[in-house]
Coordinates of C-alpha atoms in Angstrom, one line a residue:
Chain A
X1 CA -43.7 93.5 -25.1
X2 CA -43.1 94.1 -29.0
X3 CA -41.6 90.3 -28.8
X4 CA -44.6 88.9 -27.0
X5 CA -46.8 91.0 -30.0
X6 CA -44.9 89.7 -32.8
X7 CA -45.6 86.0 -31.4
X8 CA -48.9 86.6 -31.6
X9 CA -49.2 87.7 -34.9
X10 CA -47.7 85.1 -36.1
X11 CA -49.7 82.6 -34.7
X12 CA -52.8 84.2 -36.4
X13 CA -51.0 84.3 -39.3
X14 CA -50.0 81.0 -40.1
X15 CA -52.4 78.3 -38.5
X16 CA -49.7 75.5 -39.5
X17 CA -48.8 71.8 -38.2
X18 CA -46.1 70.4 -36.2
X19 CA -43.9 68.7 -39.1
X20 CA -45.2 65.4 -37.1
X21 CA -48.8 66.1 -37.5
X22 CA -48.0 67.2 -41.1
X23 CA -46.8 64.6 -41.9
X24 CA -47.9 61.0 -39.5
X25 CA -45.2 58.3 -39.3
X26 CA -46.5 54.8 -38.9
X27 CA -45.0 51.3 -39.8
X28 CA -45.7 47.4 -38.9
X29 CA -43.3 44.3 -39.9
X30 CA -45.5 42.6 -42.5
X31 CA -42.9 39.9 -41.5
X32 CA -39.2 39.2 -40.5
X33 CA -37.7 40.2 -43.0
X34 CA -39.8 43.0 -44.6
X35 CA -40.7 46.6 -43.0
X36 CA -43.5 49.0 -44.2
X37 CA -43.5 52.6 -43.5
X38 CA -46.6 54.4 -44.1
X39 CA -46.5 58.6 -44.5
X40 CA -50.0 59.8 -44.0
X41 CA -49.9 63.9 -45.1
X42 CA -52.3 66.4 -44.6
X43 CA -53.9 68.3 -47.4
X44 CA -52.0 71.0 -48.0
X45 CA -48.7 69.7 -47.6
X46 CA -46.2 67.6 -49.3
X47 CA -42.9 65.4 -49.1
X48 CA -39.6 65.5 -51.0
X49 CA -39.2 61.7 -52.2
X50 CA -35.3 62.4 -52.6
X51 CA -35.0 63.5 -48.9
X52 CA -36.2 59.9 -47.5
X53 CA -33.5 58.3 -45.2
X54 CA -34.6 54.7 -43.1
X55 CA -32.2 53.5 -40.7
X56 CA -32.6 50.5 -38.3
X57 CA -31.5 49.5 -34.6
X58 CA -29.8 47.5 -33.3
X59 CA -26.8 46.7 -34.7
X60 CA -26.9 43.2 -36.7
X61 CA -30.4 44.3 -37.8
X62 CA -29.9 46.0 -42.0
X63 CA -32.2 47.5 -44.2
X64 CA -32.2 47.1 -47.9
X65 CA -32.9 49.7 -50.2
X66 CA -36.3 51.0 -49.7
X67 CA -39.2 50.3 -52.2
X68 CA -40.0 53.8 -52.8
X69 CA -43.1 54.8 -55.1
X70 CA -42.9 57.0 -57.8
X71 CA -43.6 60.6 -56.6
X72 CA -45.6 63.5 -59.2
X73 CA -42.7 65.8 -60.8
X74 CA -42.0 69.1 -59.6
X75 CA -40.0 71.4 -61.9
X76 CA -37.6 73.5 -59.6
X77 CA -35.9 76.2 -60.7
X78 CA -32.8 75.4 -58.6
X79 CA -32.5 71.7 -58.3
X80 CA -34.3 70.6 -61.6
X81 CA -37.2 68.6 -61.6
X82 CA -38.0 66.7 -58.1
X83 CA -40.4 64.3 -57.0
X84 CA -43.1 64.9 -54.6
X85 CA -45.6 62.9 -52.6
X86 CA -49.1 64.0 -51.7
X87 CA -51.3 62.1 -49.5
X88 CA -50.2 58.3 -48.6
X89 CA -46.8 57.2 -48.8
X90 CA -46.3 53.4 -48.4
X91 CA -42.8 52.6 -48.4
X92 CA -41.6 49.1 -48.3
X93 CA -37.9 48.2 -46.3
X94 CA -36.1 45.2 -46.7
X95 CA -34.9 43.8 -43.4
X96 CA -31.8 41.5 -43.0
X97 CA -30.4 40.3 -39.7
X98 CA -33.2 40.5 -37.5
X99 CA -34.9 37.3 -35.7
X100 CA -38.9 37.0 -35.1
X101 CA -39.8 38.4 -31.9
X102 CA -36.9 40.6 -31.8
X103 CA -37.8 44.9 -31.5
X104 CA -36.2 46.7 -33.9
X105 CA -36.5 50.7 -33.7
X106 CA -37.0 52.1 -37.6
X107 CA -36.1 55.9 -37.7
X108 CA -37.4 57.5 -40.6
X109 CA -35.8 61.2 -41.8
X110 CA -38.3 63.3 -44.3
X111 CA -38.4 66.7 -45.1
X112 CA -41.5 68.5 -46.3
X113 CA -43.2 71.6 -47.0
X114 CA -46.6 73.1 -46.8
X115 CA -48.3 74.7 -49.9
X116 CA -49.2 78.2 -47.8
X117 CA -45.1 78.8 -48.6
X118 CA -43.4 77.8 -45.8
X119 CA -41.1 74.5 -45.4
X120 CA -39.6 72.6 -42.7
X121 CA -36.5 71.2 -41.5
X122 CA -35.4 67.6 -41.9
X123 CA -37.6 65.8 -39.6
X124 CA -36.5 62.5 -37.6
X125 CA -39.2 60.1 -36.4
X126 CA -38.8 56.6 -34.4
X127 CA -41.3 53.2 -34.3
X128 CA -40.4 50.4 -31.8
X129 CA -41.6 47.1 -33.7
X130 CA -42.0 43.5 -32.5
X131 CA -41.0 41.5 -35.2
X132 CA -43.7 38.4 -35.9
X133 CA -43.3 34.8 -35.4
X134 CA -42.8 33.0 -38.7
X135 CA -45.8 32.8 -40.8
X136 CA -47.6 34.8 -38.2
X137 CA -48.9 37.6 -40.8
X138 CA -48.5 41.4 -40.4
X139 CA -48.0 42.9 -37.0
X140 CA -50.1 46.0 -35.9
X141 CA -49.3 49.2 -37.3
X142 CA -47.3 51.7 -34.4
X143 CA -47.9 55.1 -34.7
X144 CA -44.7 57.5 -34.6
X145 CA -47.6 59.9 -32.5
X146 CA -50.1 57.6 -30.7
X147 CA -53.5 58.9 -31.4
X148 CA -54.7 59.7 -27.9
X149 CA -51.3 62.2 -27.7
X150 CA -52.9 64.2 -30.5
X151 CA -56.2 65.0 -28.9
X152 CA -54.3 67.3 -26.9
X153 CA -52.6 69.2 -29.7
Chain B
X1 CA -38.3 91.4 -13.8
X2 CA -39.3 87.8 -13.0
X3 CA -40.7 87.7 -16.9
X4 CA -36.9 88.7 -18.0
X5 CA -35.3 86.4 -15.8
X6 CA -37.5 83.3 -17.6
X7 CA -37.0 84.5 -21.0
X8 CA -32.6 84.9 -19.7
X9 CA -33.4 80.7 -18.4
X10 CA -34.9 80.2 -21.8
X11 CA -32.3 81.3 -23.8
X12 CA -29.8 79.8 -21.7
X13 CA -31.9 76.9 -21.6
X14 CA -31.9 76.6 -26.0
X15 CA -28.5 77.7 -25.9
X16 CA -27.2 74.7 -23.7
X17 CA -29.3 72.1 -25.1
X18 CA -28.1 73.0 -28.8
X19 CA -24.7 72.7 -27.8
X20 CA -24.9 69.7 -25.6
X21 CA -26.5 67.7 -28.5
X22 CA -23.4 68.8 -30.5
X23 CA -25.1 70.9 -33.1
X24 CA -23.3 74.3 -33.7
X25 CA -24.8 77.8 -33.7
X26 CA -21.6 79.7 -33.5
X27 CA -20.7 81.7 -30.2
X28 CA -23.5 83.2 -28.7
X29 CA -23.1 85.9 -25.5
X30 CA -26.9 87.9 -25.3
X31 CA -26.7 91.0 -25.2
X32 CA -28.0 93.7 -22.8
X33 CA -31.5 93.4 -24.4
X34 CA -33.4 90.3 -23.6
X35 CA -35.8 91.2 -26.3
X36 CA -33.7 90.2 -29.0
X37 CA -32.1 87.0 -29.3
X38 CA -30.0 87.4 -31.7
X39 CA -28.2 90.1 -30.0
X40 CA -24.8 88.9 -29.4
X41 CA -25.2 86.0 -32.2
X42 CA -21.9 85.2 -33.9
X43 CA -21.8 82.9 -36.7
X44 CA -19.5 81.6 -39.4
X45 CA -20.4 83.2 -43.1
X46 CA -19.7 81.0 -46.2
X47 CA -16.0 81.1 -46.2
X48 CA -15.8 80.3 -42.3
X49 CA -15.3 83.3 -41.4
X50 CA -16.7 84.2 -38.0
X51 CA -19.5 87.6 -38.6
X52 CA -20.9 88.6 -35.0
X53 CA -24.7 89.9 -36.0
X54 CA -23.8 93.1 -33.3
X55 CA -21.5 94.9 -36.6
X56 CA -25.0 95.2 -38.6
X57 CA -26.2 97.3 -35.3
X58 CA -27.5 100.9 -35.9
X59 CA -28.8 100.0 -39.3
X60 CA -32.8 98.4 -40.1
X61 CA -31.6 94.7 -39.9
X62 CA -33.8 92.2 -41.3
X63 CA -32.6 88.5 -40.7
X64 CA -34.1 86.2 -42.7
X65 CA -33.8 82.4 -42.1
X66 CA -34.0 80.4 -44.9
X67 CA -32.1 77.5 -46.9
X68 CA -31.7 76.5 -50.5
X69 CA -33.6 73.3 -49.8
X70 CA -36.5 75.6 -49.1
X71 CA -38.6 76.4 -52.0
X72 CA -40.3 79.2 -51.1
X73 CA -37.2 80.6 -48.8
X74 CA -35.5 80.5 -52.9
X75 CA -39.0 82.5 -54.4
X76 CA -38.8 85.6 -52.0
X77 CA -34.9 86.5 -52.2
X78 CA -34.9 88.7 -55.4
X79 CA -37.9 90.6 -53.8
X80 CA -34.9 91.1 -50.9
X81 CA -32.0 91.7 -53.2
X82 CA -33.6 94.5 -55.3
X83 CA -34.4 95.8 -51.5
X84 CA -31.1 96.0 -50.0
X85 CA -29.8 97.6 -53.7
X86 CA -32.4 100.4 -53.5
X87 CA -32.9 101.0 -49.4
X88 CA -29.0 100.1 -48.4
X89 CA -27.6 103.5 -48.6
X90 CA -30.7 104.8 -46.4
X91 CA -29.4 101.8 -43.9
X92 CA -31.5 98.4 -44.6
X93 CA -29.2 95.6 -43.9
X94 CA -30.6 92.2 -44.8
X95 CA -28.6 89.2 -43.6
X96 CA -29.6 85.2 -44.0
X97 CA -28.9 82.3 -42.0
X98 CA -29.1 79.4 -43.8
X99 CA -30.4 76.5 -41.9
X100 CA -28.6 73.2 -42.5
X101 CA -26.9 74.0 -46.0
X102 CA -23.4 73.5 -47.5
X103 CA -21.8 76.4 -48.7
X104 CA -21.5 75.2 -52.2
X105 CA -25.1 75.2 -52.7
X106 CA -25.3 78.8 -51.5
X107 CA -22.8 79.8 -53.3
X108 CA -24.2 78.6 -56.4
X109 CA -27.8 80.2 -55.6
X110 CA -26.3 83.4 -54.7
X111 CA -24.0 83.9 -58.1
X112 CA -28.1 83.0 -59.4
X113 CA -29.8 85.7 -57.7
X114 CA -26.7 88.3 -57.7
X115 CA -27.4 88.0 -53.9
X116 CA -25.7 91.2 -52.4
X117 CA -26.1 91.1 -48.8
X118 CA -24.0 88.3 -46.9
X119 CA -25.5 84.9 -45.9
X120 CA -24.6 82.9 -42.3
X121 CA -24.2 79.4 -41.9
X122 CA -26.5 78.1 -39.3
X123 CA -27.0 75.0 -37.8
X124 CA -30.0 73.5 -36.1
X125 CA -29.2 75.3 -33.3
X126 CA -29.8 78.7 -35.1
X127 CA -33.6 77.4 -35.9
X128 CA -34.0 77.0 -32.5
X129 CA -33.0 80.2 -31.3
X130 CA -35.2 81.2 -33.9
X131 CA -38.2 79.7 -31.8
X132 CA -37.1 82.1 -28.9
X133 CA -38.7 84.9 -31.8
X134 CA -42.2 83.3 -32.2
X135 CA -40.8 80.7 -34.7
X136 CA -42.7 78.0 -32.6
X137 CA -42.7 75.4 -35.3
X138 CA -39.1 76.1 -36.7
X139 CA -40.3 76.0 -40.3
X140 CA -38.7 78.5 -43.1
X141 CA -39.1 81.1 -44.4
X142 CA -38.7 83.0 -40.9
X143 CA -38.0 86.8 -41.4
X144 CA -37.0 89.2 -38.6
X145 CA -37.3 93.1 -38.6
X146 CA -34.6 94.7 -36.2
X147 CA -34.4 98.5 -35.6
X148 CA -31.9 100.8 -35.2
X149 CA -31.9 100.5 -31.6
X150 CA -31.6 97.2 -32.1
X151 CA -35.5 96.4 -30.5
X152 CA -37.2 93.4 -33.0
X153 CA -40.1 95.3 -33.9
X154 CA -41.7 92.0 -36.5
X155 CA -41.0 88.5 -36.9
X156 CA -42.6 86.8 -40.2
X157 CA -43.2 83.0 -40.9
X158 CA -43.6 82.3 -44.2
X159 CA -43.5 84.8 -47.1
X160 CA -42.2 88.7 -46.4
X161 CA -44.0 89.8 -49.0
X162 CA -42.5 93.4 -51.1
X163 CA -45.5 95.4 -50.1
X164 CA -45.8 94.3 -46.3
X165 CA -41.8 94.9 -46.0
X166 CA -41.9 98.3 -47.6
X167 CA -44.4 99.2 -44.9
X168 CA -42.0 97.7 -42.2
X169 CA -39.5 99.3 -42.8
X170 CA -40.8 102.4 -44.2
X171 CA -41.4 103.5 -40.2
X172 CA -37.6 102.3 -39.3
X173 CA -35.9 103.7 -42.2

């Protein structure tokens, strides 16, 4: 009983997002050899630009070193002065090794915190993209969480 | 009866899944009281060495998970250090697990803050047994207030702040 009371004051406490709805994963191919990862983050709530980590499947496929943006400074006690990211985060991902129409899976790792004090664990999301045809323009942008899963969150 | 026997496949449930996706938590054997799951928690300090939670037991425990990449987590640990040096002798025992660290980092934060109560290395799987306490979203600060009798009696996400945690453990103390 005192555990099932404790939950519950918790949850009034601290009306906080899943680290996914914090912080929404997209990316499209804008063509065969160029990825774009998009970080949309909810008031409130910010990114660590240093804790970034892209990785691409399958083997054969490579990414560059991502095209980052500059991020505002945060002074930090501990660490010294770190970069943060507030509302859209467009990252751009060199992509070597991978053929048009071939899928690639682009995992993204970020870890963030919200400004009410609390902060959350390195969090892993995934996009499966269909590269495009040569000279085919930018595919569609694919949602880590498709829209329709959030409306029952 | 059927509500403990959920909560014993939950816990068994977090406990297997942790350990079959290769992240370690330490040894973990619950103990007699389903209503704390950190009963029976054993895990490895800074230097490796192995510290079961069940030696802090008798005392007003208050296991906070944190990490030093966790701003805040770093803001409220002198409010807990000047705790444990005035309330220790009247038996408030604060303990950390540090989610996902290295031990240098610690280290180097605790020579900071003169941290005097001892610090556990825990892995992922530690924040999730943490969900098993109300931490539904696994995010840090996550505080826990554990009485003598070793019954959790409040779980905190986010800040603990000094006044709230006086008033805590005022009662237990």
């Amino acid at each position: 009983m005192l555990w099932l009371a404790a939950s519950t004051a918790i949850a009034a406490e601290a009306p906080l997002l899943p680290a996914e709805q914090a912080f929404r994963y997209s990316a499209r191919a804008l063509d065969n050899r160029t990825l774009e990862a998009v970080f949309v983050i909810a008031d409130g709530y910010y990114l660590y630009r240093d804790k970034f980590a892209f990785a691409v499947a399958p083997d054969g496929a490579v990414l560059g070193v991502p095209e980052l943006p500059a991020g505002k400074i945060k002074a930090d006690q501990f660490f010294g002065n770190v970069e943060t990211y507030r509302g859209t985060v467009v990252v751009k991902l060199p992509l070597g090794g991978a053929a048009s129409g071939q899928s690639v899976v682009l995992t993204a790792d970020s870890q963030g915190c919200a400004d009410v004090g609390v902060c959350y664990p390195p969090t892993r999301q995934k996009v499966t993209l269909a590269l495009p045809a040569a000279g085919a323009g930018p595919t569609a942008k694919v949602e880590a969480i498709p829209p329709k899963k959030r409306w029952f969150q | 009866m059927t509500k403990t026997l959920v909560r014993w496949i939950a816990v068994a449930l977090v406990a297997l899944a942790a350990l079959a996706g290769g992240i370690y938590f330490g040894k973990y054997s619950p103990g007699e009281s389903p209503a704390n799951p950190l009963q029976g928690l054993t895990l490895p300090d800074v230097d490796g060495r192995d510290q079961p939670l069940d030696q802090w037991r008798g005392k007003v425990l208050v296991v906070n998970f944190w990490a030093t990449w966790c701003d805040p987590c770093r803001e409220e640990i002198p409010e807990f250090v000047k705790a444990q040096a005035r309330l220790g002798d009247k038996g408030l025992q604060f303990v950390g697990i540090a989610i996902a660290d290295q031990p240098d980092k610690i280290r180097r934060f605790s020579t900071d803050v003169g941290l005097n109560y001892p610090t556990l290395m825990g892995g992922y799987g530690a924040l999730e047994l943490s969900k098993l306490l109300g931490n539904r979203l696994a995010a840090l600060p996550f505080s826990v207030v554990i009485d003598r009798q070793g019954r959790v009696v409040h779980t905190q996400l986010g800040l603990l702040k000094p006044e709230k945690l006086e008033t805590i453990i005022g009662k237990l103390l």
